[in-house]
Amino acid sequence: DADVTQTPRNRITKTGKRIMLECSQTKGHDRMYWYRQDPGLGLRLIYYSFDVKDINKGEISDGYSVSRQAQAKFSLSLESAIPNQTALYFCATKGQGDTGELFFGEGSRLTVL
Amino acid sequence: AQSVTQPDIHITVSEGASLELRCNYSYGATPYLFWYVQSPGQGLQLLLKYFSGDTLVQGIKGFEAEFKRSQSSFNLRKPSVHWSDAAEYFCAVVTPGFQKLVFGTGTRLLVSP
């Protein structure tokens, strides 16, 4: 089984719908991240969390919210999806003592029609 | 703010030829730099990282990178490219306190027969 698991892997939805992307990890890491990948733009940070009581906005948090339900779970929500949120979303984790390496899930491809 | 520039969007290399992918960073202090690879349909995998010491670092899959402070560069190289190296490559720099990674826009490598 993967260390960082994202569900769903693919989702097609309509404008205005609420969508939740889930991430769970078995690495025991404290830090979890949500990135968005768009062609030509690389990966941009949406939100990150250092523990269940610590949530931080990244560079593109507008239109998104997150929940850290437990150390191992970090969910990303789109309250009212819009077409320009169509993208590939990645969850990643990092240990507190590590010097920077992130461990990524396989991604969740979201299409908003 | 920290930033990373990857000037090449696409690069095509013949199988067996050498490869160099460019990365330039903007950072006030000694940077901690990374190269990640994303194979089609996969998450990102760490190729190598530079923190200090020897400016030539070795990574997995036969890749290496050289840190050049005078040029603010951290270029990725491989002496002989294999068809399986076709992927997207991302350079990244970590922010102070190792809180998060800032990624470049990526370079897509195509390998021709």
XYZ file of C-alpha atoms in Angstrom:
226
model
C 0.000 0.000 0.000
C 1.085 3.568 -0.702
C 2.404 5.665 2.171
C 0.327 8.652 1.061
C -3.115 7.819 -0.320
C -5.426 10.215 -2.071
C -9.107 9.665 -2.842
C -10.685 9.988 -5.290
C -8.044 9.649 -7.996
C -10.349 11.131 -10.588
C -13.493 13.199 -10.235
C -15.709 15.055 -12.668
C -18.186 17.486 -11.190
C -20.307 20.485 -12.095
C -19.943 24.137 -11.272
C -21.319 24.978 -7.836
C -20.963 21.510 -6.359
C -19.108 20.856 -3.116
C -16.136 18.548 -3.477
C -13.859 16.946 -0.909
C -10.485 15.419 -1.673
C -9.084 13.193 1.018
C -5.541 12.345 1.970
C -4.303 9.793 4.456
C -0.749 8.796 5.339
C 0.957 5.973 7.139
C 4.367 7.619 7.462
C 3.667 9.103 10.886
C 4.585 12.570 9.642
C 3.396 15.713 11.380
C 3.325 17.997 8.371
C 0.857 17.689 5.514
C 0.402 19.795 2.411
C -2.023 20.307 -0.449
C -0.600 21.453 -3.785
C -2.286 22.163 -7.063
C -0.586 21.418 -10.404
C -1.482 23.221 -13.609
C 0.353 22.919 -16.941
C 3.068 25.536 -17.186
C 2.568 26.705 -13.623
C 4.211 23.900 -11.689
C 2.984 23.110 -8.195
C 1.425 25.822 -6.070
C 0.724 25.476 -2.375
C -2.908 25.701 -1.277
C -2.775 24.884 2.458
C -0.434 23.209 4.875
C -0.677 21.884 8.403
C 1.968 21.141 11.017
C -0.406 19.305 13.355
C -4.120 18.892 13.984
C -4.367 22.335 15.584
C -2.233 24.170 13.054
C -3.561 25.154 9.633
C -1.832 27.639 7.351
C -2.784 29.230 4.065
C -0.534 28.817 1.090
C -0.224 31.048 -1.928
C -3.555 30.135 -3.544
C -6.005 29.335 -0.714
C -8.980 31.339 -1.998
C -11.911 29.059 -2.852
C -10.514 26.181 -0.780
C -10.740 24.993 2.802
C -9.057 22.168 4.684
C -9.598 19.970 7.684
C -6.958 18.077 9.656
C -9.106 15.383 11.227
C -6.179 13.481 12.690
C -2.437 13.378 12.345
C -2.825 10.980 9.458
C -5.695 12.690 7.604
C -5.872 15.998 5.775
C -8.843 16.856 3.559
C -9.221 19.580 0.960
C -12.669 20.998 0.191
C -13.999 23.104 -2.613
C -17.188 24.600 -1.218
C -18.531 25.669 -4.599
C -16.418 24.359 -7.430
C -15.701 26.508 -10.469
C -14.137 25.526 -13.813
C -10.780 27.210 -13.131
C -10.320 24.804 -10.231
C -9.902 22.041 -12.769
C -6.419 20.734 -11.987
C -4.340 17.910 -10.578
C -4.171 18.053 -6.793
C -1.397 16.540 -4.731
C -1.167 15.781 -1.052
C 2.294 15.560 0.490
C 3.787 14.863 3.907
C 7.008 15.708 5.703
C 8.494 14.658 8.998
C 9.207 17.374 11.555
C 12.877 16.607 11.770
C 13.441 16.189 8.053
C 15.340 18.739 6.059
C 12.812 19.305 3.364
C 11.910 16.176 1.452
C 8.207 15.835 0.759
C 6.490 12.520 0.118
C 3.688 12.768 -2.419
C 0.490 10.937 -3.110
C -0.345 9.946 -6.666
C -2.652 12.882 -7.207
C -6.361 13.563 -7.616
C -7.461 14.808 -11.001
C -10.475 17.103 -10.681
C -12.515 18.354 -13.623
C -15.161 21.021 -13.037
C -17.628 21.420 -15.906
C 10.704 35.697 -1.328
C 12.227 32.474 -2.451
C 11.641 31.506 -6.051
C 12.833 29.031 -8.625
C 13.012 29.463 -12.379
C 13.140 26.661 -14.904
C 13.603 28.398 -18.243
C 12.943 25.383 -20.460
C 9.333 24.216 -20.753
C 10.150 21.261 -23.013
C 13.383 19.531 -23.925
C 13.824 16.692 -26.401
C 16.890 14.487 -26.151
C 17.885 11.443 -28.145
C 18.195 8.213 -26.221
C 21.807 7.767 -25.148
C 22.599 11.468 -25.359
C 23.504 13.613 -22.373
C 20.995 15.794 -20.580
C 21.122 19.062 -18.691
C 18.048 20.713 -17.195
C 18.439 24.252 -15.949
C 17.309 25.680 -12.624
C 17.963 29.128 -11.211
C 16.967 30.186 -7.729
C 16.399 33.395 -5.860
C 17.266 33.144 -2.187
C 18.964 35.401 0.306
C 20.888 32.802 2.228
C 22.351 29.404 1.541
C 19.567 27.590 -0.275
C 18.382 24.063 0.250
C 17.587 22.784 -3.230
C 15.813 19.771 -4.637
C 15.039 18.042 -7.899
C 11.871 15.977 -8.200
C 10.638 13.829 -11.078
C 7.040 13.169 -12.033
C 6.413 10.210 -14.292
C 3.104 10.132 -16.189
C 0.200 9.433 -13.854
C 2.416 9.416 -10.808
C 3.214 11.641 -7.894
C 6.563 13.348 -7.457
C 9.659 11.453 -6.446
C 12.808 12.992 -5.018
C 15.841 12.649 -7.299
C 18.399 14.487 -5.196
C 18.933 17.347 -2.788
C 21.613 19.855 -1.849
C 22.064 21.280 1.621
C 25.736 22.027 2.016
C 29.201 20.643 1.378
C 30.170 19.149 -1.947
C 28.543 21.167 -4.684
C 28.135 18.126 -6.937
C 25.433 15.866 -5.585
C 24.492 12.420 -6.771
C 20.954 11.176 -6.909
C 18.927 8.178 -7.929
C 18.604 6.811 -11.460
C 22.046 8.098 -12.460
C 21.224 11.798 -12.076
C 23.505 14.420 -10.609
C 23.255 18.157 -10.017
C 25.777 20.894 -9.440
C 25.224 23.853 -7.161
C 26.865 27.049 -8.402
C 26.417 29.925 -6.014
C 27.987 32.462 -8.369
C 25.365 31.653 -11.005
C 22.477 30.969 -8.601
C 22.001 27.708 -10.416
C 21.347 24.073 -9.604
C 21.321 22.271 -12.950
C 20.396 18.616 -13.282
C 22.495 16.337 -15.490
C 22.611 12.796 -16.740
C 25.369 11.418 -18.993
C 23.168 9.055 -21.009
C 19.404 9.347 -21.161
C 17.126 6.302 -21.264
C 13.634 6.238 -22.724
C 12.278 5.675 -19.208
C 13.600 9.106 -18.191
C 10.804 10.781 -20.141
C 8.923 12.684 -17.446
C 8.462 16.127 -15.973
C 11.198 17.474 -13.753
C 10.762 20.056 -11.024
C 13.364 22.096 -9.197
C 12.414 23.347 -5.728
C 13.796 25.416 -2.861
C 12.790 25.130 0.786
C 11.722 28.166 2.784
C 13.422 29.150 6.058
C 12.604 26.770 8.889
C 11.909 24.035 6.348
C 8.250 24.914 6.370
C 7.426 24.388 2.726
C 8.829 23.803 -0.730
C 8.553 26.349 -3.524
C 8.556 24.690 -6.928
C 9.595 25.820 -10.359
C 7.225 25.509 -13.297
C 8.775 22.267 -14.467
C 10.560 20.991 -17.571
C 9.043 18.195 -19.618
C 11.649 15.818 -21.018
C 10.906 13.937 -24.208
C 13.248 11.134 -25.276
C 13.457 10.334 -28.973
C 14.606 6.945 -30.306
